[in-house]
PDB file of C-alpha atoms in Angstrom:
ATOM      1  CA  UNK A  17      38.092-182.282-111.732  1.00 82.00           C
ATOM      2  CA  UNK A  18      41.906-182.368-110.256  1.00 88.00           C
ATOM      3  CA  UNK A  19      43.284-182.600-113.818  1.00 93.00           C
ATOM      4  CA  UNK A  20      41.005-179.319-114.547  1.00 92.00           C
ATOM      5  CA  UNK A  21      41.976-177.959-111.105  1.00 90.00           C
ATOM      6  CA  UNK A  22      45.966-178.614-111.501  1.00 90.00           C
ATOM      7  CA  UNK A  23      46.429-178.424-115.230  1.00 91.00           C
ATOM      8  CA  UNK A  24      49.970-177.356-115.752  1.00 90.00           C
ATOM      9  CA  UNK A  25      51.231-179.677-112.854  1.00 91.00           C
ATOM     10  CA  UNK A  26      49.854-182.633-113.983  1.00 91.00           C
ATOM     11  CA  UNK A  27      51.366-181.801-117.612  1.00 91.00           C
ATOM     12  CA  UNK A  28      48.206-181.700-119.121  1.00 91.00           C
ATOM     13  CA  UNK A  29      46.847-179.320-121.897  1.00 89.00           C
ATOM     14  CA  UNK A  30      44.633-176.643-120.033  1.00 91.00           C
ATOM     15  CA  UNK A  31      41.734-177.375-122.336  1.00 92.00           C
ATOM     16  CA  UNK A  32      42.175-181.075-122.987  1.00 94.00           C
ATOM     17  CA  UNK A  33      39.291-182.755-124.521  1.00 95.00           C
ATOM     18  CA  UNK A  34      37.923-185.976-122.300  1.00 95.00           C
ATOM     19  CA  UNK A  35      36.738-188.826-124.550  1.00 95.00           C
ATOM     20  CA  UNK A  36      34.001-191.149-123.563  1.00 95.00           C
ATOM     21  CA  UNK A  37      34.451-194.591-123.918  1.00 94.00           C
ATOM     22  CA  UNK A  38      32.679-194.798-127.387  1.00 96.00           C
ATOM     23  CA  UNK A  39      35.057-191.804-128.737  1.00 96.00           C
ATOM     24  CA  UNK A  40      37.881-193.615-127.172  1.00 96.00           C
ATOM     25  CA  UNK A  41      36.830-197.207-128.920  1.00 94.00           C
ATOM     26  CA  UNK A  42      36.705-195.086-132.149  1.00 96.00           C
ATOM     27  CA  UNK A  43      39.490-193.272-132.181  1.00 97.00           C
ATOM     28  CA  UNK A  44      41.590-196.328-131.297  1.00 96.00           C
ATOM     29  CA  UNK A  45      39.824-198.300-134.280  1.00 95.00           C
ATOM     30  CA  UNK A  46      40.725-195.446-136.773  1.00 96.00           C
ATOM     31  CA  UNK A  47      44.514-195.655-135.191  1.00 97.00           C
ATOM     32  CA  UNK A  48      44.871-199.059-135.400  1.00 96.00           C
ATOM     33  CA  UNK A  49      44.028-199.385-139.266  1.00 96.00           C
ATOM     34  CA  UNK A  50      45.801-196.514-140.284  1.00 96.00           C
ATOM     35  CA  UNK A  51      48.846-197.908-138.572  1.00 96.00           C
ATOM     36  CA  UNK A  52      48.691-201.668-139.218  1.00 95.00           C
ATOM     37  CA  UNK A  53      48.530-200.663-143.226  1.00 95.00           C
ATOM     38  CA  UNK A  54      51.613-198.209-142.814  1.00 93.00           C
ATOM     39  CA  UNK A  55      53.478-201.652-140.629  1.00 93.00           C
ATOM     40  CA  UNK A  56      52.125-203.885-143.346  1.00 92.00           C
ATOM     41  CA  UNK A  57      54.069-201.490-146.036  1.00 93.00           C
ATOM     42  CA  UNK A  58      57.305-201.812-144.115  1.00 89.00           C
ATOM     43  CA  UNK A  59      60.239-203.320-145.942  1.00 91.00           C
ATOM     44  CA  UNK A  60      61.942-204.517-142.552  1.00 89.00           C
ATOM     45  CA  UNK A  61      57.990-206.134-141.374  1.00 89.00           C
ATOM     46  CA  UNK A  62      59.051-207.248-138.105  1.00 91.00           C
ATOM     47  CA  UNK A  63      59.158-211.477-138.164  1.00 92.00           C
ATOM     48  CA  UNK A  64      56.095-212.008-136.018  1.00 94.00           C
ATOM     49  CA  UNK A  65      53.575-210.601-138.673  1.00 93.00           C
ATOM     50  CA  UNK A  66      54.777-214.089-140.576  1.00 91.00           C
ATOM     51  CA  UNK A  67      54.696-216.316-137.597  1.00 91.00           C
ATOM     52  CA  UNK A  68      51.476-215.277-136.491  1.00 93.00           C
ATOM     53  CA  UNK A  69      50.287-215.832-140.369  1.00 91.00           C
ATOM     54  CA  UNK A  70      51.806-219.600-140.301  1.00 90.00           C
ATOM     55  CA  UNK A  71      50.016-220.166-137.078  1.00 89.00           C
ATOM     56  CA  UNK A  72      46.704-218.898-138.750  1.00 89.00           C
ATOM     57  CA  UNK A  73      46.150-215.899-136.897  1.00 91.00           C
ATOM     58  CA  UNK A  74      44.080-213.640-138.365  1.00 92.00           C
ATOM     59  CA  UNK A  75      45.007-210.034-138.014  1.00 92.00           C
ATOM     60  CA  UNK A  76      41.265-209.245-136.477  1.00 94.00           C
ATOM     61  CA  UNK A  77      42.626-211.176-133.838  1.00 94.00           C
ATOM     62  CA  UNK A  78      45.729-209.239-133.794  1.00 94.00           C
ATOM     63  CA  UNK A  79      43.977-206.501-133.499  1.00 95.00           C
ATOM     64  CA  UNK A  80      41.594-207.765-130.754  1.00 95.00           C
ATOM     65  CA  UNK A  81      44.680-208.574-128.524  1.00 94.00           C
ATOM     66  CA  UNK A  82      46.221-205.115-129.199  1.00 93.00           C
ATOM     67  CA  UNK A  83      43.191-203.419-128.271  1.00 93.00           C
ATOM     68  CA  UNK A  84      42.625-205.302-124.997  1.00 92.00           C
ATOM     69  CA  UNK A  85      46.616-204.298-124.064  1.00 91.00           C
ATOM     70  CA  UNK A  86      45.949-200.915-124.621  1.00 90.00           C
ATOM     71  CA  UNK A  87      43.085-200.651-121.887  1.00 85.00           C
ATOM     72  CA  UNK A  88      45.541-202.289-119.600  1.00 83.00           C
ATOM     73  CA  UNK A  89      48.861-200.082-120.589  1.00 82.00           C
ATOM     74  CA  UNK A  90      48.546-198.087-117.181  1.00 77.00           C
ATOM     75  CA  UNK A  91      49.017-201.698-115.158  1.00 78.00           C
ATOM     76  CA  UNK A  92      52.261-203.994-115.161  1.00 83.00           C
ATOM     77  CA  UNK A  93      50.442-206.635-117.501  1.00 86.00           C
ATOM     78  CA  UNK A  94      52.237-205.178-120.645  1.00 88.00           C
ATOM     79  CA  UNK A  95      55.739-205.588-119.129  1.00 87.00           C
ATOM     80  CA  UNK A  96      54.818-208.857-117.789  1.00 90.00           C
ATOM     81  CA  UNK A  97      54.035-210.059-121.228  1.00 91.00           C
ATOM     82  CA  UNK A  98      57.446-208.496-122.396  1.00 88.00           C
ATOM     83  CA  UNK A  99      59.663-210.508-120.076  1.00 88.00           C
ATOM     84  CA  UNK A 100      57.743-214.014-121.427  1.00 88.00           C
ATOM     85  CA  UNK A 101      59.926-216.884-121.150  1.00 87.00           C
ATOM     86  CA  UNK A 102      60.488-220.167-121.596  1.00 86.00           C
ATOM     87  CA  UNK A 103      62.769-222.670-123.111  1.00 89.00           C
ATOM     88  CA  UNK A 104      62.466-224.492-126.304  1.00 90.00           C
ATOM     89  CA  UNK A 105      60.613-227.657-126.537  1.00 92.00           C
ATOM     90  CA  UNK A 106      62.185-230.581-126.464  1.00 94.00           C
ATOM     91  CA  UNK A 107      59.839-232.451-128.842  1.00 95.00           C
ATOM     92  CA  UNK A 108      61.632-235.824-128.485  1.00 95.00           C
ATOM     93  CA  UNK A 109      60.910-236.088-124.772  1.00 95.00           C
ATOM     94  CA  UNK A 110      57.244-233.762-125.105  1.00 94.00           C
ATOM     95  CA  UNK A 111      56.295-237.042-127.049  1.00 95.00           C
ATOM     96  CA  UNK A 112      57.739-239.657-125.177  1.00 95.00           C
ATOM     97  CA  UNK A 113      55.894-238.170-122.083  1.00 94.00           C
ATOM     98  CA  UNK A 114      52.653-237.844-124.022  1.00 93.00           C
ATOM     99  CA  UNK A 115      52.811-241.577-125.188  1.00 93.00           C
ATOM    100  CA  UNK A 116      53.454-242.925-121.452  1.00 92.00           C
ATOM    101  CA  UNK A 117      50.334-240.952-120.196  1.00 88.00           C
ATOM    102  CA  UNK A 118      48.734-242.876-123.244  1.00 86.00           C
ATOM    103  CA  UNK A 119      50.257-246.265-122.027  1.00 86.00           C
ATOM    104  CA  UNK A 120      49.421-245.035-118.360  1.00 83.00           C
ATOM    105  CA  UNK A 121      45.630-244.477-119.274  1.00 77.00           C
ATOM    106  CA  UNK A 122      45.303-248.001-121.198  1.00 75.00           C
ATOM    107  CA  UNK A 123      46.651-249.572-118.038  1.00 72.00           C
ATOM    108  CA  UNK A 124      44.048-247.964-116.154  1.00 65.00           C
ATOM    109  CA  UNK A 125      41.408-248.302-117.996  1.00 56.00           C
ATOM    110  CA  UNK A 126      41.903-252.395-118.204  1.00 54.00           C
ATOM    111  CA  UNK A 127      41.876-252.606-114.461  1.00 48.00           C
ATOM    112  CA  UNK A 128      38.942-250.021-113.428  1.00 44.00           C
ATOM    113  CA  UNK A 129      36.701-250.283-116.304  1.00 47.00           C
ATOM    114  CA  UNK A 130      34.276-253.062-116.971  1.00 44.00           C
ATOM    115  CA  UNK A 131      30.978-252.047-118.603  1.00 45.00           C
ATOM    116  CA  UNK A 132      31.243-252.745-122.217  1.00 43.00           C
ATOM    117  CA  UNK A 133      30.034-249.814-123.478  1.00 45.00           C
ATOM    118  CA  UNK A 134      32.184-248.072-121.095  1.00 46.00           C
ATOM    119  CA  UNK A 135      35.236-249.221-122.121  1.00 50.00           C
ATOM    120  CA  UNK A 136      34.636-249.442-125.561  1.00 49.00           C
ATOM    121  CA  UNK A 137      34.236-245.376-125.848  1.00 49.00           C
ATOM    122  CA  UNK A 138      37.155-245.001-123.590  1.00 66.00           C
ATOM    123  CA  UNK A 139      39.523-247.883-126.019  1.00 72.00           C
ATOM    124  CA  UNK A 140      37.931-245.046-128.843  1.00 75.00           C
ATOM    125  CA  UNK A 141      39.318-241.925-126.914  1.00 77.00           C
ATOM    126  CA  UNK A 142      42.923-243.636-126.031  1.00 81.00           C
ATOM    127  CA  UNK A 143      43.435-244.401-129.873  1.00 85.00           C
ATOM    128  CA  UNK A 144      42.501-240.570-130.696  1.00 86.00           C
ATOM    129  CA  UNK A 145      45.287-239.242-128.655  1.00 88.00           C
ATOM    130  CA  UNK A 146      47.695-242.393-129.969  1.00 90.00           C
ATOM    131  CA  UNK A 147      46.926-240.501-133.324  1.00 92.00           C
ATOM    132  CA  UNK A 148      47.546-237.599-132.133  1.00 93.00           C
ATOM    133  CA  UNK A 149      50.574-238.100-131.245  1.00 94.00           C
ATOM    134  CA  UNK A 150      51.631-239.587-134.392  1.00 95.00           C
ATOM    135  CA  UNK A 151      50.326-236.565-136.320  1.00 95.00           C
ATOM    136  CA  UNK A 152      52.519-234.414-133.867  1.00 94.00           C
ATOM    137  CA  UNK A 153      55.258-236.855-134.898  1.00 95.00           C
ATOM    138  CA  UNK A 154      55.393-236.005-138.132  1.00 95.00           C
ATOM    139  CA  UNK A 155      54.710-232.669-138.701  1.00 95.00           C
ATOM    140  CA  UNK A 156      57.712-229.458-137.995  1.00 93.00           C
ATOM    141  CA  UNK A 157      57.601-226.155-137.643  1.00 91.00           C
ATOM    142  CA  UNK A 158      54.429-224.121-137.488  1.00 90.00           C
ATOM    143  CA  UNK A 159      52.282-226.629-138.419  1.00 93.00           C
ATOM    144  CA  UNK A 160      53.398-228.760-135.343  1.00 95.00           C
ATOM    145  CA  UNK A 161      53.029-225.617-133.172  1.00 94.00           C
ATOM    146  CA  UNK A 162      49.382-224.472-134.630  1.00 93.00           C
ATOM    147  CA  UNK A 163      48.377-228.292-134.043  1.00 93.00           C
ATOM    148  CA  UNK A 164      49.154-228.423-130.357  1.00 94.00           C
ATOM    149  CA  UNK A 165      47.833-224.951-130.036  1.00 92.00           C
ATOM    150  CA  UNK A 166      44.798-226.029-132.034  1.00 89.00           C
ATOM    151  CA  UNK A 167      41.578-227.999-130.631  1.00 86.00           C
ATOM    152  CA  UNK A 168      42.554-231.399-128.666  1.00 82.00           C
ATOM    153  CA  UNK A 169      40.722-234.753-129.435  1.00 78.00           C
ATOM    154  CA  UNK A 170      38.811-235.208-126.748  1.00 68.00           C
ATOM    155  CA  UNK A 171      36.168-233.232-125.307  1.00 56.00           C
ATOM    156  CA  UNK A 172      36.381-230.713-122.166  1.00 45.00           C
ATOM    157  CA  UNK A 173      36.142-232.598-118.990  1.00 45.00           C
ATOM    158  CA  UNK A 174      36.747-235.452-120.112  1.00 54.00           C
ATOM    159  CA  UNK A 175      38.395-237.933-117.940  1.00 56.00           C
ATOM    160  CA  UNK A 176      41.133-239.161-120.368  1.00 55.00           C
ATOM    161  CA  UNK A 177      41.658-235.399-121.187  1.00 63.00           C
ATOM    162  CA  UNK A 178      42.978-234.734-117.850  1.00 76.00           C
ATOM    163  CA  UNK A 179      46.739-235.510-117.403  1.00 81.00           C
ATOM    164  CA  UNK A 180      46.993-235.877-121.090  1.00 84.00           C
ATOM    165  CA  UNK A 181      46.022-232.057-121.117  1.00 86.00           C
ATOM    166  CA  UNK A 182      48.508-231.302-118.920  1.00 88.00           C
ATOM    167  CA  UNK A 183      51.252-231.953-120.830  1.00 91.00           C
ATOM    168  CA  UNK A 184      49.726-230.038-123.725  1.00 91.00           C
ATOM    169  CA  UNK A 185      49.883-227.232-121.538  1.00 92.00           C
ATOM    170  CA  UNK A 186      53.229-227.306-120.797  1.00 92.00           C
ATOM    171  CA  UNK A 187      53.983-227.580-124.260  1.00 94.00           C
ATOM    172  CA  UNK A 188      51.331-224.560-125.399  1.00 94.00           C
ATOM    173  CA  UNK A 189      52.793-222.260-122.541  1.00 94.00           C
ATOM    174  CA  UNK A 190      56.780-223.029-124.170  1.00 94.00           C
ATOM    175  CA  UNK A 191      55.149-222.601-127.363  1.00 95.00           C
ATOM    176  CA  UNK A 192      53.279-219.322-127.092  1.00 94.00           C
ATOM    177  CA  UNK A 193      55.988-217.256-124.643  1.00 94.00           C
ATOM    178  CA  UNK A 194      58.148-216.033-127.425  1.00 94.00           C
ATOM    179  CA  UNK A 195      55.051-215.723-129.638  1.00 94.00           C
ATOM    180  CA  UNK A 196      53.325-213.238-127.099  1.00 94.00           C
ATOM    181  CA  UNK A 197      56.378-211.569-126.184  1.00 94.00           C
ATOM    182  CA  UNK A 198      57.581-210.834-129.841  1.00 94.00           C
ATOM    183  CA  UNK A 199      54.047-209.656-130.581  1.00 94.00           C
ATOM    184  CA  UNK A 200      53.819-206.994-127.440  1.00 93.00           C
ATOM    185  CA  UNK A 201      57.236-205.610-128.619  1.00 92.00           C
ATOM    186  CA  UNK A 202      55.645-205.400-131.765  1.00 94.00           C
ATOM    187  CA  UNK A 203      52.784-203.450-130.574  1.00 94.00           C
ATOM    188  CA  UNK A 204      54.457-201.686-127.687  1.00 91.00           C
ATOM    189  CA  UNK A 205      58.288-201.576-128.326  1.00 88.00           C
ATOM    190  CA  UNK A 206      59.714-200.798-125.333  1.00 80.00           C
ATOM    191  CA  UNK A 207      62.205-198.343-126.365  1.00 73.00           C
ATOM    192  CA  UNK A 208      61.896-194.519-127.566  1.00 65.00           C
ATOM    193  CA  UNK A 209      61.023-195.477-130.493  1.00 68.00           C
ATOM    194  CA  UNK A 210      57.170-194.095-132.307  1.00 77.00           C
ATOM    195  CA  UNK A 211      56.579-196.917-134.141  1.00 85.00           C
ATOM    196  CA  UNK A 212      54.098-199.095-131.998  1.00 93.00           C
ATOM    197  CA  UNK A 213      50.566-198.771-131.966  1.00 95.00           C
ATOM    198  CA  UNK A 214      50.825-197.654-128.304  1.00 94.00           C
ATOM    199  CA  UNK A 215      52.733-194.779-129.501  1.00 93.00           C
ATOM    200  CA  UNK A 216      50.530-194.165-132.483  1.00 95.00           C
ATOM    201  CA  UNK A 217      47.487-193.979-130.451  1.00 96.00           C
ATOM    202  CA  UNK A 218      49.278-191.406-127.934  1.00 93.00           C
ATOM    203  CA  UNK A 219      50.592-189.344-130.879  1.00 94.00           C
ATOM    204  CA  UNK A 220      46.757-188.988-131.486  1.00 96.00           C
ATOM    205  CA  UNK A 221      45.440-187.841-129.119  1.00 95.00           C
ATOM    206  CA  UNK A 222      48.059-185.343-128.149  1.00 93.00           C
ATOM    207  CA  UNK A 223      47.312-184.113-131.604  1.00 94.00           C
ATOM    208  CA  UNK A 224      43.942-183.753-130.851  1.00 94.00           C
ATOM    209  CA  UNK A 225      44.599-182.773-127.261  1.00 93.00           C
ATOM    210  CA  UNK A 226      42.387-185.250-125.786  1.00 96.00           C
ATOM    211  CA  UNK A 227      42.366-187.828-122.495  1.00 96.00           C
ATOM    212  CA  UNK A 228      40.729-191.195-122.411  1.00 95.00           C
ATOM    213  CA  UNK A 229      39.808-192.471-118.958  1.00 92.00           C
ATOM    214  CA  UNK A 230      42.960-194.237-118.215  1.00 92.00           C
ATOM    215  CA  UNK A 231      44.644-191.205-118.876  1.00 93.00           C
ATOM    216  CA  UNK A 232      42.564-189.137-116.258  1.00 93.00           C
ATOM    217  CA  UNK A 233      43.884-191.501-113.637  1.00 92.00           C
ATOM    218  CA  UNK A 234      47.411-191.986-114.435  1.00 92.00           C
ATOM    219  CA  UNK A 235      47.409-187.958-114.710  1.00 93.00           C
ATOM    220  CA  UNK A 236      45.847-187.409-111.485  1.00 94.00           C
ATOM    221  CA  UNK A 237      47.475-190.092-109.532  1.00 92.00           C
ATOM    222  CA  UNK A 238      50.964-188.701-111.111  1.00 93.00           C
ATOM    223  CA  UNK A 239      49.542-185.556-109.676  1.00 93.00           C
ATOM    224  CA  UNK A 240      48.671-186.354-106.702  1.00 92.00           C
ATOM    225  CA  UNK A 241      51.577-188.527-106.036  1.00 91.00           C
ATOM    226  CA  UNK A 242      54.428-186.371-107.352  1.00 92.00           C
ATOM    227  CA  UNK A 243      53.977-183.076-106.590  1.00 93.00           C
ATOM    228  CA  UNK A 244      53.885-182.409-102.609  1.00 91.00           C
ATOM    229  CA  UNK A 245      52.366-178.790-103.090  1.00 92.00           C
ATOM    230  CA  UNK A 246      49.177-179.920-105.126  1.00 91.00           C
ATOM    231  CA  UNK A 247      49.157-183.200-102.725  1.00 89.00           C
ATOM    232  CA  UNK A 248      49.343-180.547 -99.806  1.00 89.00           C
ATOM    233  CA  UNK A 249      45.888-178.569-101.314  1.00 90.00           C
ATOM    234  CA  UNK A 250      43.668-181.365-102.188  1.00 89.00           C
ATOM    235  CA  UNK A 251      44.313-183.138 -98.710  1.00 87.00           C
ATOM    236  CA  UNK A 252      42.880-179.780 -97.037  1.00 87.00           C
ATOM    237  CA  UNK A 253      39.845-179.363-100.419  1.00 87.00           C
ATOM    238  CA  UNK A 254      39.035-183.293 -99.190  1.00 83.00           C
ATOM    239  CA  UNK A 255      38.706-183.764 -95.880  1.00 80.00           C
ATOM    240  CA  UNK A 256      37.185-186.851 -96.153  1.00 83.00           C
ATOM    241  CA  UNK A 257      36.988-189.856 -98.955  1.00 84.00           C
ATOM    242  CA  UNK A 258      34.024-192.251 -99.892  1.00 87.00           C
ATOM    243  CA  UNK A 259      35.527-195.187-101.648  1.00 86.00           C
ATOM    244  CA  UNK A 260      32.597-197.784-102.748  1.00 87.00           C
ATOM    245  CA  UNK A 261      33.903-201.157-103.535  1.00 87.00           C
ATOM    246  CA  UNK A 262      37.505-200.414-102.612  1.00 83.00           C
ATOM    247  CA  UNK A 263      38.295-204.029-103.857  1.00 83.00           C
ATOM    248  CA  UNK A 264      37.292-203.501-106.785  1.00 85.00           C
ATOM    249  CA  UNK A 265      39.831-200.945-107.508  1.00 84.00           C
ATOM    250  CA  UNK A 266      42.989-201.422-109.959  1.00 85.00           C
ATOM    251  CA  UNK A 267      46.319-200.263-108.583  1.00 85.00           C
ATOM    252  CA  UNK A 268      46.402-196.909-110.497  1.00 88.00           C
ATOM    253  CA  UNK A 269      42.856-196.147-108.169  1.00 87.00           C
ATOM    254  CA  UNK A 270      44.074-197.539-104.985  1.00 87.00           C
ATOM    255  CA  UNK A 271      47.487-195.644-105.320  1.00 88.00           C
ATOM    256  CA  UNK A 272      45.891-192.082-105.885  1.00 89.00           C
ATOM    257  CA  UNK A 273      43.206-192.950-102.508  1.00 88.00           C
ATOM    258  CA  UNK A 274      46.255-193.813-100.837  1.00 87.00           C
ATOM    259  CA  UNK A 275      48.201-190.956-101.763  1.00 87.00           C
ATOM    260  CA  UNK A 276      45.720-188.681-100.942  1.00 85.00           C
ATOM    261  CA  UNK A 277      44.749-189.814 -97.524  1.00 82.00           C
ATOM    262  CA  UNK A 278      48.380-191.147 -96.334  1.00 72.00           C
ATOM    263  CA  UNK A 279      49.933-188.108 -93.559  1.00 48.00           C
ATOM    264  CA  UNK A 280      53.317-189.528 -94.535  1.00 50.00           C
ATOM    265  CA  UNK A 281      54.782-189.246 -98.400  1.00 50.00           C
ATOM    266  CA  UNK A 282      53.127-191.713-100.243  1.00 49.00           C
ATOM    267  CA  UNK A 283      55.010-195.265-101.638  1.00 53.00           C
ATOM    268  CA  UNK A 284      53.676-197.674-104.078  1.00 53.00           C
ATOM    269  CA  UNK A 285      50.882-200.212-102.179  1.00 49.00           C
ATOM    270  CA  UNK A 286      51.340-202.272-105.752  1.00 46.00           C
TER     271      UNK A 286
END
């Protein structure tokens, strides 16, 4: 209603279209395969689209991840994922620490255990992750990364999984940083540039003339935010706001209540 109310401040077409959520899903499905094919046609294919492929990432997952980034491109979790970092792995010392929680558990497990049956499964799950780190031993590349990012040999909760697990993670979080950041510049270059599917998606709708419902609130908390005058009229239209389940609220929401019930000029509560 403020978008409809405040058209030309908020830099809005006058007789923008609203899309529901299943003409949003829709038109961001029809986007995304009609620009993938055009990237996958590219001479200069950026170097991700192959790393993801040696890693065995399927490109419905690809898709998956750039869809769920897209409902969150009003919130700082895109430019998080931009500024990933993390240094290389050291794989000399990654296995020389996973081998001494290995030695660590055996040593344990002589000195606590003494059921049979008990130790015998647990002698079976200390000489899985001895393999384990042989396999990681031997393999390079790609294949070492998609192995440590792959399925561990133990189950969930299991008590040998523990500190072995955290080393893993360590070593998945170094791994996957660049991977995640090179794939969100992929998607969302942050630059002037129209080739992401961020930008592709925009360019569509624009054509079309339409808002989706993050678009609503980014335009009406721009609105209400930026321009004093139209700030000025809807604080005397609402005298009063019912917010249910303010927690609930993502920063765009809480930053257009605030703005419109703050007496001073509003700042950023995020």
């Amino acid at each position: 209603r403020i978008l409809r109310e405040y058209p030309i401040e908020a830099g809005v077409d006058i007789q923008f279209e609203t899309l529901d959520e299943a003409q949003a899903d829709e038109l961001r499905a029809t986007v995304w395969d009609e620009w993938l094919s055009n990237e996958l046609t590219r001479p200069d294919l950026p170097p991700i689209v192959g790393q993801l492929t040696s890693l065995g990432v399927r490109l419905s997952t690809v898709r998956d991840v750039g869809l769920a980034l897209l409902n969150h491109r009003s919130s700082d979790v895109v430019d998080t994922l931009r500024g990933l970092d993390a240094p290389p792995v050291d794989w000399s010392n990654a296995l020389r620490e996973l081998r001494n929680v290995v030695d660590q558990l055996g040593e344990s497990d002589s000195e606590i255990r003494t059921s049979y049956g008990i130790k015998r499964v647990q002698s079976k799950n200390l000489e899985k992750l001895r393999l384990f780190c042989d396999e990681i031993e031997t393999l390079r590349g790609s294949e070492r990364d998609q192995r440590v990012l792959g399925k561990m040999p133990y189950s969930d909760g299991a008590k040998y999984g523990e500190p072995f697990q955290t080393v893993i993670d360590r070593l998945r979080e170094a791994i996957s940083a660049p991977i995640i950041r090179e794939l969100v510049n992929w998607l969302a270059p942050n630059d002037d540039s129209d080739r992401g599917f961020f930008a592709a998606y925009e360019t569509a709708k624009a054509e079309r003339g339409a808002l989706d419902f993050d678009d609503l609130l980014v335009h009406a908390r721009n609105l209400v935010r930026d321009v004093p005058d139209a700030r000025r009229r809807l604080r005397e239209t609402y005298r009063a706001l019912v917010v249910d389940e303010f927690q609930d609220t993502d920063p765009v929401q809480a930053e257009l209540i605030l703005s419109l019930i703050h007496i001073s000029e509003p700042t950023r509560p995020y």
